[in-house]
mmCIF file of C-alpha atoms in Angstrom:
data_model
loop_
_atom_site.group_PDB
_atom_site.id
_atom_site.type_symbol
_atom_site.label_atom_id
_atom_site.label_comp_id
_atom_site.label_asym_id
_atom_site.label_seq_id
_atom_site.Cartn_x
_atom_site.Cartn_y
_atom_site.Cartn_z
ATOM 1 C CA UNK A 1 0.338 0.001 0.096
ATOM 2 C CA UNK A 2 1.326 3.062 -1.002
ATOM 3 C CA UNK A 3 1.332 6.340 1.485
ATOM 4 C CA UNK A 4 1.510 9.778 0.305
ATOM 5 C CA UNK A 5 1.401 13.175 1.693
ATOM 6 C CA UNK A 6 -1.685 15.487 1.397
ATOM 7 C CA UNK A 7 -0.149 18.889 1.447
ATOM 8 C CA UNK A 8 3.247 20.546 1.438
ATOM 9 C CA UNK A 9 5.153 20.083 4.373
ATOM 10 C CA UNK A 10 5.069 22.978 6.813
ATOM 11 C CA UNK A 11 8.407 22.486 8.720
ATOM 12 C CA UNK A 12 10.347 25.401 9.666
ATOM 13 C CA UNK A 13 13.605 24.449 8.126
ATOM 14 C CA UNK A 14 12.894 21.843 5.453
ATOM 15 C CA UNK A 15 9.589 23.160 4.472
ATOM 16 C CA UNK A 16 10.716 26.252 2.794
ATOM 17 C CA UNK A 17 13.595 24.257 1.237
ATOM 18 C CA UNK A 18 11.637 21.630 -0.119
ATOM 19 C CA UNK A 19 9.569 24.698 -1.459
ATOM 20 C CA UNK A 20 12.496 26.117 -3.175
ATOM 21 C CA UNK A 21 13.670 23.046 -4.650
ATOM 22 C CA UNK A 22 9.943 22.619 -5.831
ATOM 23 C CA UNK A 23 10.406 26.102 -7.625
ATOM 24 C CA UNK A 24 13.913 25.010 -9.278
ATOM 25 C CA UNK A 25 12.512 21.813 -10.308
ATOM 26 C CA UNK A 26 9.362 23.516 -11.973
ATOM 27 C CA UNK A 27 11.773 25.322 -14.106
ATOM 28 C CA UNK A 28 14.092 22.683 -15.269
ATOM 29 C CA UNK A 29 10.559 21.053 -15.704
ATOM 30 C CA UNK A 30 9.734 23.921 -18.253
ATOM 31 C CA UNK A 31 12.900 24.190 -19.645
ATOM 32 C CA UNK A 32 12.934 20.745 -20.705
ATOM 33 C CA UNK A 33 9.263 20.954 -22.160
ATOM 34 C CA UNK A 34 9.741 24.008 -24.200
ATOM 35 C CA UNK A 35 13.266 23.597 -25.483
ATOM 36 C CA UNK A 36 13.737 19.669 -26.318
ATOM 37 C CA UNK A 37 9.874 18.582 -25.513
ATOM 38 C CA UNK A 38 10.750 16.234 -22.799
ATOM 39 C CA UNK A 39 8.413 15.829 -19.945
ATOM 40 C CA UNK A 40 10.171 13.797 -17.187
ATOM 41 C CA UNK A 41 10.708 14.475 -13.490
ATOM 42 C CA UNK A 42 13.499 11.840 -13.050
ATOM 43 C CA UNK A 43 15.423 13.866 -15.814
ATOM 44 C CA UNK A 44 14.660 17.021 -13.553
ATOM 45 C CA UNK A 45 16.104 15.107 -10.563
ATOM 46 C CA UNK A 46 19.079 14.196 -12.438
ATOM 47 C CA UNK A 47 19.709 18.205 -13.788
ATOM 48 C CA UNK A 48 18.981 19.465 -10.191
ATOM 49 C CA UNK A 49 21.786 16.946 -8.712
ATOM 50 C CA UNK A 50 24.042 18.382 -11.051
ATOM 51 C CA UNK A 51 23.073 21.889 -10.471
ATOM 52 C CA UNK A 52 23.325 21.290 -6.475
ATOM 53 C CA UNK A 53 27.236 19.596 -6.922
ATOM 54 C CA UNK A 54 28.443 22.047 -9.444
ATOM 55 C CA UNK A 55 27.769 24.996 -6.779
ATOM 56 C CA UNK A 56 29.637 22.857 -4.066
ATOM 57 C CA UNK A 57 32.435 22.358 -5.731
ATOM 58 C CA UNK A 58 34.557 25.305 -4.318
ATOM 59 C CA UNK A 59 33.387 24.001 -0.904
ATOM 60 C CA UNK A 60 34.221 20.459 -2.124
ATOM 61 C CA UNK A 61 37.813 21.513 -3.340
ATOM 62 C CA UNK A 62 38.553 23.065 -0.151
ATOM 63 C CA UNK A 63 37.241 20.287 2.281
ATOM 64 C CA UNK A 64 40.057 18.209 0.295
ATOM 65 C CA UNK A 65 42.689 20.428 0.870
ATOM 66 C CA UNK A 66 41.913 20.466 4.861
ATOM 67 C CA UNK A 67 42.016 16.657 4.421
ATOM 68 C CA UNK A 68 45.509 16.840 3.336
ATOM 69 C CA UNK A 69 46.811 19.311 5.507
ATOM 70 C CA UNK A 70 45.358 17.318 8.405
ATOM 71 C CA UNK A 71 47.412 14.465 7.394
ATOM 72 C CA UNK A 72 50.600 16.763 7.658
ATOM 73 C CA UNK A 73 49.434 18.039 10.838
ATOM 74 C CA UNK A 74 48.730 15.030 12.752
ATOM 75 C CA UNK A 75 52.196 13.848 14.270
ATOM 76 C CA UNK A 76 51.889 17.527 16.001
ATOM 77 C CA UNK A 77 48.756 17.009 17.288
ATOM 78 C CA UNK A 78 49.668 13.650 18.634
ATOM 79 C CA UNK A 79 52.733 14.723 20.226
ATOM 80 C CA UNK A 80 50.664 17.319 21.972
ATOM 81 C CA UNK A 81 48.315 14.619 23.284
ATOM 82 C CA UNK A 82 51.023 12.626 24.138
ATOM 83 C CA UNK A 83 52.587 15.600 26.272
ATOM 84 C CA UNK A 84 49.500 16.037 28.032
ATOM 85 C CA UNK A 85 48.395 12.652 28.393
ATOM 86 C CA UNK A 86 47.193 11.771 32.169
ATOM 87 C CA UNK A 87 46.740 15.319 32.894
ATOM 88 C CA UNK A 88 43.427 16.264 33.876
ATOM 89 C CA UNK A 89 43.753 19.677 36.009
ATOM 90 C CA UNK A 90 41.940 22.743 34.419
ATOM 91 C CA UNK A 91 45.321 24.547 33.659
ATOM 92 C CA UNK A 92 46.715 21.345 31.693
ATOM 93 C CA UNK A 93 43.693 20.979 29.912
ATOM 94 C CA UNK A 94 43.379 24.894 28.905
ATOM 95 C CA UNK A 95 47.179 24.627 27.871
ATOM 96 C CA UNK A 96 46.696 21.553 25.777
ATOM 97 C CA UNK A 97 43.765 23.509 24.028
ATOM 98 C CA UNK A 98 45.624 26.270 23.687
ATOM 99 C CA UNK A 99 48.752 24.391 21.520
ATOM 100 C CA UNK A 100 46.100 22.083 19.597
ATOM 101 C CA UNK A 101 44.229 25.618 18.481
ATOM 102 C CA UNK A 102 47.824 26.957 17.493
ATOM 103 C CA UNK A 103 48.678 23.967 15.046
ATOM 104 C CA UNK A 104 45.121 24.491 13.330
ATOM 105 C CA UNK A 105 45.808 27.806 12.924
ATOM 106 C CA UNK A 106 49.369 27.046 11.595
ATOM 107 C CA UNK A 107 48.011 24.613 9.055
ATOM 108 C CA UNK A 108 44.887 26.705 8.370
ATOM 109 C CA UNK A 109 42.244 23.722 9.475
ATOM 110 C CA UNK A 110 39.201 24.158 11.068
ATOM 111 C CA UNK A 111 38.074 21.144 13.444
ATOM 112 C CA UNK A 112 34.776 21.536 11.828
ATOM 113 C CA UNK A 113 35.635 21.848 8.072
ATOM 114 C CA UNK A 114 34.705 18.349 6.818
ATOM 115 C CA UNK A 115 31.072 19.150 8.845
ATOM 116 C CA UNK A 116 30.160 21.803 6.853
ATOM 117 C CA UNK A 117 29.210 19.873 3.458
ATOM 118 C CA UNK A 118 27.144 17.319 5.400
ATOM 119 C CA UNK A 119 25.438 20.442 7.061
ATOM 120 C CA UNK A 120 24.286 21.278 3.400
ATOM 121 C CA UNK A 121 23.525 18.109 1.811
ATOM 122 C CA UNK A 122 21.546 16.583 4.901
ATOM 123 C CA UNK A 123 18.638 19.446 4.521
ATOM 124 C CA UNK A 124 18.708 19.044 0.967
ATOM 125 C CA UNK A 125 18.271 15.133 0.953
ATOM 126 C CA UNK A 126 15.375 15.724 3.361
ATOM 127 C CA UNK A 127 13.899 18.307 1.382
ATOM 128 C CA UNK A 128 14.092 16.009 -1.969
ATOM 129 C CA UNK A 129 12.328 13.440 0.245
ATOM 130 C CA UNK A 130 9.140 15.639 0.394
ATOM 131 C CA UNK A 131 9.259 16.788 -3.071
ATOM 132 C CA UNK A 132 9.859 13.084 -4.814
ATOM 133 C CA UNK A 133 6.963 11.885 -2.151
ATOM 134 C CA UNK A 134 4.683 14.440 -3.600
ATOM 135 C CA UNK A 135 5.884 16.216 -6.951
ATOM 136 C CA UNK A 136 2.109 17.965 -7.968
ATOM 137 C CA UNK A 137 2.260 19.651 -4.608
ATOM 138 C CA UNK A 138 5.705 21.381 -5.380
ATOM 139 C CA UNK A 139 5.820 21.509 -8.948
ATOM 140 C CA UNK A 140 2.913 23.131 -10.553
ATOM 141 C CA UNK A 141 3.727 22.025 -14.153
ATOM 142 C CA UNK A 142 3.032 18.557 -12.982
ATOM 143 C CA UNK A 143 0.124 19.475 -11.076
ATOM 144 C CA UNK A 144 -1.335 21.037 -14.298
ATOM 145 C CA UNK A 145 -1.089 17.736 -15.995
ATOM 146 C CA UNK A 146 -3.931 16.046 -13.300
ATOM 147 C CA UNK A 147 -6.090 19.140 -13.078
ATOM 148 C CA UNK A 148 -8.380 18.456 -16.343
ATOM 149 C CA UNK A 149 -8.966 15.283 -15.375
ATOM 150 C CA UNK A 150 -9.635 15.968 -11.848
ATOM 151 C CA UNK A 151 -12.239 18.562 -13.093
ATOM 152 C CA UNK A 152 -14.073 15.995 -14.698
ATOM 153 C CA UNK A 153 -14.199 13.394 -11.887
ATOM 154 C CA UNK A 154 -15.451 16.496 -9.635
ATOM 155 C CA UNK A 155 -18.086 16.791 -11.844
ATOM 156 C CA UNK A 156 -19.438 13.327 -11.638
ATOM 157 C CA UNK A 157 -22.579 12.877 -9.297
ATOM 158 C CA UNK A 158 -21.373 10.723 -5.980
ATOM 159 C CA UNK A 159 -17.575 10.505 -6.997
ATOM 160 C CA UNK A 160 -16.736 11.225 -3.188
ATOM 161 C CA UNK A 161 -18.015 7.426 -2.998
ATOM 162 C CA UNK A 162 -16.687 6.535 -5.737
ATOM 163 C CA UNK A 163 -13.217 7.625 -4.891
ATOM 164 C CA UNK A 164 -13.731 6.135 -1.452
ATOM 165 C CA UNK A 165 -13.931 2.593 -2.850
ATOM 166 C CA UNK A 166 -11.320 3.191 -5.762
ATOM 167 C CA UNK A 167 -8.638 3.845 -3.008
ATOM 168 C CA UNK A 168 -9.762 0.682 -1.178
ATOM 169 C CA UNK A 169 -9.831 -1.414 -4.368
ATOM 170 C CA UNK A 170 -6.622 0.234 -5.811
ATOM 171 C CA UNK A 171 -4.951 -0.172 -2.280
ATOM 172 C CA UNK A 172 -3.764 3.673 -2.673
ATOM 173 C CA UNK A 173 -3.848 6.138 0.653
ATOM 174 C CA UNK A 174 -3.276 9.378 1.294
ATOM 175 C CA UNK A 175 -1.318 10.126 4.443
ATOM 176 C CA UNK A 176 -3.683 12.393 6.084
ATOM 177 C CA UNK A 177 -6.824 10.382 4.416
ATOM 178 C CA UNK A 178 -9.096 11.896 1.559
ATOM 179 C CA UNK A 179 -10.486 15.614 2.497
ATOM 180 C CA UNK A 180 -13.649 16.777 0.875
ATOM 181 C CA UNK A 181 -14.349 19.916 3.102
ATOM 182 C CA UNK A 182 -13.375 22.324 0.317
ATOM 183 C CA UNK A 183 -13.133 22.513 -3.377
ATOM 184 C CA UNK A 184 -9.100 22.986 -2.921
ATOM 185 C CA UNK A 185 -8.421 20.132 -0.733
ATOM 186 C CA UNK A 186 -11.101 17.778 -2.886
ATOM 187 C CA UNK A 187 -8.692 18.419 -5.797
ATOM 188 C CA UNK A 188 -5.587 18.115 -3.906
ATOM 189 C CA UNK A 189 -6.514 14.435 -2.163
ATOM 190 C CA UNK A 190 -7.680 13.502 -6.079
ATOM 191 C CA UNK A 191 -4.507 14.307 -7.168
ATOM 192 C CA UNK A 192 -2.671 12.733 -4.397
ATOM 193 C CA UNK A 193 -4.252 9.194 -5.337
ATOM 194 C CA UNK A 194 -3.663 9.638 -8.829
ATOM 195 C CA UNK A 195 -0.117 10.772 -8.613
ATOM 196 C CA UNK A 196 0.157 7.550 -6.335
ATOM 197 C CA UNK A 197 -1.523 5.229 -8.649
ATOM 198 C CA UNK A 198 0.594 2.220 -10.176
ATOM 199 C CA UNK A 199 0.482 1.167 -13.698
ATOM 200 C CA UNK A 200 -2.513 -1.071 -13.457
ATOM 201 C CA UNK A 201 -4.259 1.398 -11.269
ATOM 202 C CA UNK A 202 -5.245 3.275 -13.948
ATOM 203 C CA UNK A 203 -7.274 0.536 -15.420
ATOM 204 C CA UNK A 204 -9.150 0.320 -12.479
ATOM 205 C CA UNK A 205 -10.097 3.989 -12.553
ATOM 206 C CA UNK A 206 -11.549 3.480 -15.915
ATOM 207 C CA UNK A 207 -13.828 1.083 -14.499
ATOM 208 C CA UNK A 208 -14.631 3.001 -11.575
ATOM 209 C CA UNK A 209 -15.466 6.195 -13.879
ATOM 210 C CA UNK A 210 -16.701 4.692 -16.986
ATOM 211 C CA UNK A 211 -17.706 7.632 -18.931
ATOM 212 C CA UNK A 212 -13.978 9.296 -18.354
ATOM 213 C CA UNK A 213 -11.873 6.634 -20.165
ATOM 214 C CA UNK A 214 -10.579 8.808 -22.708
ATOM 215 C CA UNK A 215 -9.424 11.466 -20.352
ATOM 216 C CA UNK A 216 -8.134 8.827 -17.965
ATOM 217 C CA UNK A 217 -5.946 7.445 -20.742
ATOM 218 C CA UNK A 218 -4.767 10.696 -22.274
ATOM 219 C CA UNK A 219 -3.833 11.542 -18.375
ATOM 220 C CA UNK A 220 -1.932 8.091 -17.825
ATOM 221 C CA UNK A 221 0.273 8.652 -21.014
ATOM 222 C CA UNK A 222 1.068 11.847 -19.954
ATOM 223 C CA UNK A 223 2.044 10.675 -16.426
ATOM 224 C CA UNK A 224 3.942 7.725 -17.609
ATOM 225 C CA UNK A 225 6.128 10.433 -19.434
ATOM 226 C CA UNK A 226 6.698 12.369 -15.830
ATOM 227 C CA UNK A 227 6.909 9.679 -13.567
ATOM 228 C CA UNK A 228 8.781 6.809 -15.537
ATOM 229 C CA UNK A 229 12.409 6.622 -15.757
ATOM 230 C CA UNK A 230 13.931 3.535 -17.257
ATOM 231 C CA UNK A 231 10.342 1.808 -17.152
ATOM 232 C CA UNK A 232 10.468 2.685 -13.474
ATOM 233 C CA UNK A 233 7.585 4.709 -11.717
ATOM 234 C CA UNK A 234 9.834 7.347 -9.299
ATOM 235 C CA UNK A 235 6.672 8.016 -7.066
ATOM 236 C CA UNK A 236 6.697 4.178 -5.877
ATOM 237 C CA UNK A 237 9.190 2.313 -3.531
ATOM 238 C CA UNK A 238 11.501 -0.149 -4.826
ATOM 239 C CA UNK A 239 10.218 -2.330 -1.851
ATOM 240 C CA UNK A 240 6.497 -1.985 -3.177
ATOM 241 C CA UNK A 241 7.801 -2.601 -6.742
ATOM 242 C CA UNK A 242 9.390 -6.146 -5.825
ATOM 243 C CA UNK A 243 6.006 -6.900 -3.906
ATOM 244 C CA UNK A 244 3.876 -5.814 -6.923
ATOM 245 C CA UNK A 245 6.191 -7.646 -9.404
ATOM 246 C CA UNK A 246 5.945 -10.903 -7.314
ATOM 247 C CA UNK A 247 2.242 -11.042 -7.083
ATOM 248 C CA UNK A 248 2.096 -10.124 -11.133
ATOM 249 C CA UNK A 249 5.124 -12.754 -11.914
ATOM 250 C CA UNK A 250 6.867 -9.685 -13.248
ATOM 251 C CA UNK A 251 10.609 -10.519 -12.902
ATOM 252 C CA UNK A 252 12.049 -7.521 -15.257
ATOM 253 C CA UNK A 253 10.109 -5.543 -12.643
ATOM 254 C CA UNK A 254 11.763 -6.880 -9.611
ATOM 255 C CA UNK A 255 15.324 -6.700 -11.419
ATOM 256 C CA UNK A 256 14.612 -2.999 -11.842
ATOM 257 C CA UNK A 257 13.639 -2.464 -8.554
ATOM 258 C CA UNK A 258 16.352 -4.137 -6.910
ATOM 259 C CA UNK A 259 18.619 -2.321 -9.146
ATOM 260 C CA UNK A 260 17.787 0.971 -7.728
ATOM 261 C CA UNK A 261 19.306 0.093 -3.827
ATOM 262 C CA UNK A 262 22.380 -1.915 -5.564
ATOM 263 C CA UNK A 263 23.369 0.794 -7.921
ATOM 264 C CA UNK A 264 23.151 3.513 -5.160
ATOM 265 C CA UNK A 265 25.357 0.871 -2.777
ATOM 266 C CA UNK A 266 28.213 0.585 -5.191
ATOM 267 C CA UNK A 267 28.063 4.268 -6.501
ATOM 268 C CA UNK A 268 28.722 5.099 -2.806
ATOM 269 C CA UNK A 269 31.372 2.500 -2.413
ATOM 270 C CA UNK A 270 33.481 3.929 -5.466
ATOM 271 C CA UNK A 271 32.695 7.245 -4.423
ATOM 272 C CA UNK A 272 34.607 6.426 -0.786
ATOM 273 C CA UNK A 273 37.439 4.495 -2.354
ATOM 274 C CA UNK A 274 38.013 7.665 -4.365
ATOM 275 C CA UNK A 275 38.362 10.016 -1.403
ATOM 276 C CA UNK A 276 41.718 10.511 0.074
ATOM 277 C CA UNK A 277 42.589 8.447 3.347
ATOM 278 C CA UNK A 278 45.131 9.686 6.003
ATOM 279 C CA UNK A 279 48.151 7.540 5.490
ATOM 280 C CA UNK A 280 49.626 8.786 8.796
ATOM 281 C CA UNK A 281 46.699 7.033 11.262
ATOM 282 C CA UNK A 282 47.503 3.856 12.564
ATOM 283 C CA UNK A 283 44.584 1.194 13.617
ATOM 284 C CA UNK A 284 44.911 2.403 17.102
ATOM 285 C CA UNK A 285 43.853 6.210 16.089
ATOM 286 C CA UNK A 286 40.909 6.719 17.341
ATOM 287 C CA UNK A 287 39.474 9.171 14.430
ATOM 288 C CA UNK A 288 40.713 6.504 12.029
ATOM 289 C CA UNK A 289 38.625 3.849 13.412
ATOM 290 C CA UNK A 290 35.830 6.028 13.150
ATOM 291 C CA UNK A 291 35.971 7.270 9.650
ATOM 292 C CA UNK A 292 36.633 3.711 8.473
ATOM 293 C CA UNK A 293 33.063 2.639 10.397
ATOM 294 C CA UNK A 294 31.277 5.415 8.697
ATOM 295 C CA UNK A 295 32.811 4.488 5.202
ATOM 296 C CA UNK A 296 31.591 1.038 5.845
ATOM 297 C CA UNK A 297 28.061 2.116 7.416
ATOM 298 C CA UNK A 298 26.945 4.714 4.473
ATOM 299 C CA UNK A 299 27.024 2.823 1.813
ATOM 300 C CA UNK A 300 24.709 0.266 3.865
ATOM 301 C CA UNK A 301 22.672 2.691 5.065
ATOM 302 C CA UNK A 302 22.040 3.909 1.383
ATOM 303 C CA UNK A 303 21.256 0.214 0.330
ATOM 304 C CA UNK A 304 18.645 -0.289 2.838
ATOM 305 C CA UNK A 305 17.384 3.258 3.024
ATOM 306 C CA UNK A 306 16.590 3.237 -1.304
ATOM 307 C CA UNK A 307 14.529 0.172 -0.299
ATOM 308 C CA UNK A 308 11.768 2.143 1.479
ATOM 309 C CA UNK A 309 11.760 5.606 0.103
ATOM 310 C CA UNK A 310 10.172 6.550 -3.417
ATOM 311 C CA UNK A 311 12.739 5.743 -6.142
ATOM 312 C CA UNK A 312 13.216 9.516 -7.231
ATOM 313 C CA UNK A 313 15.271 9.972 -3.635
ATOM 314 C CA UNK A 314 17.382 6.672 -5.036
ATOM 315 C CA UNK A 315 17.706 8.122 -8.424
ATOM 316 C CA UNK A 316 19.047 12.002 -6.495
ATOM 317 C CA UNK A 317 21.284 9.648 -4.400
ATOM 318 C CA UNK A 318 22.722 7.413 -7.357
ATOM 319 C CA UNK A 319 22.994 10.819 -9.120
ATOM 320 C CA UNK A 320 24.857 12.498 -6.901
ATOM 321 C CA UNK A 321 27.459 9.796 -6.062
ATOM 322 C CA UNK A 322 28.145 9.286 -9.822
ATOM 323 C CA UNK A 323 28.834 12.949 -10.060
ATOM 324 C CA UNK A 324 31.243 13.367 -7.166
ATOM 325 C CA UNK A 325 33.122 9.983 -8.376
ATOM 326 C CA UNK A 326 33.813 12.313 -11.347
ATOM 327 C CA UNK A 327 34.693 15.445 -9.251
ATOM 328 C CA UNK A 328 36.724 13.471 -6.967
ATOM 329 C CA UNK A 329 38.862 12.348 -9.963
ATOM 330 C CA UNK A 330 39.619 16.109 -11.178
ATOM 331 C CA UNK A 331 40.230 16.841 -7.182
ATOM 332 C CA UNK A 332 42.225 14.210 -6.895
ATOM 333 C CA UNK A 333 44.801 15.258 -10.044
ATOM 334 C CA UNK A 334 44.659 18.408 -8.641
ATOM 335 C CA UNK A 335 45.691 17.611 -4.982
ATOM 336 C CA UNK A 336 48.836 15.498 -6.525
ATOM 337 C CA UNK A 337 49.876 19.215 -7.837
ATOM 338 C CA UNK A 338 49.476 21.036 -4.816
ATOM 339 C CA UNK A 339 52.468 22.111 -3.017
ATOM 340 C CA UNK A 340 51.257 21.755 0.703
ATOM 341 C CA UNK A 341 54.411 23.624 1.918
ATOM 342 C CA UNK A 342 53.866 26.893 0.447
ATOM 343 C CA UNK A 343 49.945 26.405 1.685
ATOM 344 C CA UNK A 344 51.351 26.013 5.223
ATOM 345 C CA UNK A 345 53.963 28.872 5.081
ATOM 346 C CA UNK A 346 51.012 30.963 3.906
ATOM 347 C CA UNK A 347 49.072 29.809 7.070
ATOM 348 C CA UNK A 348 51.653 30.313 9.146
ATOM 349 C CA UNK A 349 51.943 33.946 8.271
ATOM 350 C CA UNK A 350 47.784 34.453 8.482
ATOM 351 C CA UNK A 351 48.166 32.831 12.205
ATOM 352 C CA UNK A 352 50.975 35.488 12.960
ATOM 353 C CA UNK A 353 49.302 38.472 12.043
ATOM 354 C CA UNK A 354 45.865 37.082 13.954
ATOM 355 C CA UNK A 355 48.535 36.808 16.896
ATOM 356 C CA UNK A 356 49.384 40.356 16.481
ATOM 357 C CA UNK A 357 46.050 41.792 16.223
ATOM 358 C CA UNK A 358 44.917 39.933 19.454
ATOM 359 C CA UNK A 359 48.127 41.045 20.983
ATOM 360 C CA UNK A 360 47.194 44.768 19.837
ATOM 361 C CA UNK A 361 43.725 44.221 20.952
ATOM 362 C CA UNK A 362 44.472 43.119 24.482
ATOM 363 C CA UNK A 363 47.058 45.693 25.349
ATOM 364 C CA UNK A 364 44.404 48.195 24.328
ATOM 365 C CA UNK A 365 41.806 46.381 26.822
ATOM 366 C CA UNK A 366 44.701 46.705 29.889
ATOM 367 C CA UNK A 367 45.393 49.960 29.101
ATOM 368 C CA UNK A 368 41.975 51.320 28.878
ATOM 369 C CA UNK A 369 41.207 49.374 32.140
ATOM 370 C CA UNK A 370 44.168 51.585 33.962
ATOM 371 C CA UNK A 371 42.644 54.405 32.639
ATOM 372 C CA UNK A 372 39.079 54.083 33.963
ATOM 373 C CA UNK A 373 40.800 52.543 37.364
ATOM 374 C CA UNK A 374 40.550 55.055 40.427
ATOM 375 C CA UNK A 375 43.678 56.221 41.833
ATOM 376 C CA UNK A 376 43.721 55.312 45.313
ATOM 377 C CA UNK A 377 45.277 57.996 47.705
ATOM 378 C CA UNK A 378 47.493 57.490 50.504
ATOM 379 C CA UNK A 379 46.283 58.165 54.369
ATOM 380 C CA UNK A 380 46.401 62.067 55.437
ATOM 381 C CA UNK A 381 48.972 62.421 58.200
ATOM 382 C CA UNK A 382 47.576 63.650 61.650
ATOM 383 C CA UNK A 383 48.869 67.360 61.165
ATOM 384 C CA UNK A 384 47.238 67.495 57.815
ATOM 385 C CA UNK A 385 44.135 65.723 59.313
ATOM 386 C CA UNK A 386 44.233 68.728 61.946
ATOM 387 C CA UNK A 387 44.305 71.341 59.229
ATOM 388 C CA UNK A 388 41.495 70.153 57.392
ATOM 389 C CA UNK A 389 39.453 70.157 60.609
ATOM 390 C CA UNK A 390 40.210 73.282 61.397
ATOM 391 C CA UNK A 391 39.493 74.433 57.867
ATOM 392 C CA UNK A 392 35.952 73.103 58.030
ATOM 393 C CA UNK A 393 35.412 74.844 61.121
ATOM 394 C CA UNK A 394 36.023 78.382 59.560
ATOM 395 C CA UNK A 395 34.084 77.340 56.804
ATOM 396 C CA UNK A 396 31.017 76.571 59.106
ATOM 397 C CA UNK A 397 31.189 80.005 60.589
ATOM 398 C CA UNK A 398 30.399 81.621 57.297
ATOM 399 C CA UNK A 399 26.996 79.595 57.005
ATOM 400 C CA UNK A 400 23.978 81.548 55.474
ATOM 401 C CA UNK A 401 21.029 81.600 57.438
ATOM 402 C CA UNK A 402 18.578 78.775 56.644
ATOM 403 C CA UNK A 403 21.251 76.807 54.861
ATOM 404 C CA UNK A 404 21.765 72.870 55.535
ATOM 405 C CA UNK A 405 25.619 73.925 56.945
ATOM 406 C CA UNK A 406 23.574 76.402 59.471
ATOM 407 C CA UNK A 407 21.413 73.510 60.524
ATOM 408 C CA UNK A 408 24.294 71.148 60.954
ATOM 409 C CA UNK A 409 26.080 73.937 63.344
ATOM 410 C CA UNK A 410 22.882 73.992 65.371
ATOM 411 C CA UNK A 411 23.043 70.250 65.697
ATOM 412 C CA UNK A 412 26.576 70.534 66.789
ATOM 413 C CA UNK A 413 26.029 73.056 69.230
ATOM 414 C CA UNK A 414 23.093 71.109 70.873
ATOM 415 C CA UNK A 415 25.146 68.066 71.347
ATOM 416 C CA UNK A 416 27.920 69.821 72.770
ATOM 417 C CA UNK A 417 25.635 71.126 75.323
ATOM 418 C CA UNK A 418 24.328 68.249 76.179
ATOM 419 C CA UNK A 419 27.213 66.250 76.781
ATOM 420 C CA UNK A 420 28.553 68.984 79.062
#
């Protein structure tokens, strides 16, 4: 049973990214249609993937350069770790962090440099999942293909009951159920059902709406150009395709369904093999072990994930891996001619300038603190104190009538009389 999302995803992060992908896919779709007469979402996904990875080339190259520099600086990092091994006091930990940061600055490497690309790719992957799962909700040109048929269906008397029976027969369910409250929600619900139909579902639809056979057939032909890529419906999951193929004894469909996750796995493995590895890290190095585990798990993750997500998302995954393989071959060639010693010298100069700036700034703070600090005067001698009292007494005699000083004198005289 196929489940799809009724409306656009409303998440605050993934939602806007999914809508942006939908706009881009719509423009790609119109470009292919107007220039080449091609109406195919699978090709749009491949073109979109190509554009994304072309835009990420500078970031990929920078990451690879950081990886090379990281290999070169590992001996110095290990020396620092060995130097402070077993020291858990705060002073030692702070000193170790300072020395480690100095090495990073020396080589121009960021500790989080390898995470940036992942932080960009993951939201796009999740947003692409939303788009592929319900293309008509995001790509308006695709929605227009279904609209004429939906208008005809809604004009049929008692269409709500017919649609409800049809989804039971075709075993297609919108994730949030059918919604016939308004004209817009009704139209969206029917489009969602039609988008998720397997090939035999269109024949069942003709049986449900016998008077609409012609427009159902023409819409089914258009949809075949939209959703089918190399004979596979990109809206279906490989798992559901295998089940349908087994029940219908369609072994070609089973092979095609299994090919998607297998190709995704193989392209991921090839991509990892082409990635530069740290030659200086031993088997006991924690980071090396983590990287080895990740390189083993990621292809397996894509293998199992591609079974349960729409084929369109697997197509995005495969296209991305293949493009990365080509990029990596080019970057590896460039890395061979990269003079790391020159880059390290440039980074040392940058680090030196940063230290100088930090030193100037810290001196400015220290000087400002000195200027704003109130000077503490030395205590007065007994002679100076008597002189000050005498001066105050002389000044008190000149107090004006009604002033605070006169009142203070009156209080003083009153106290002196009482003390006698």
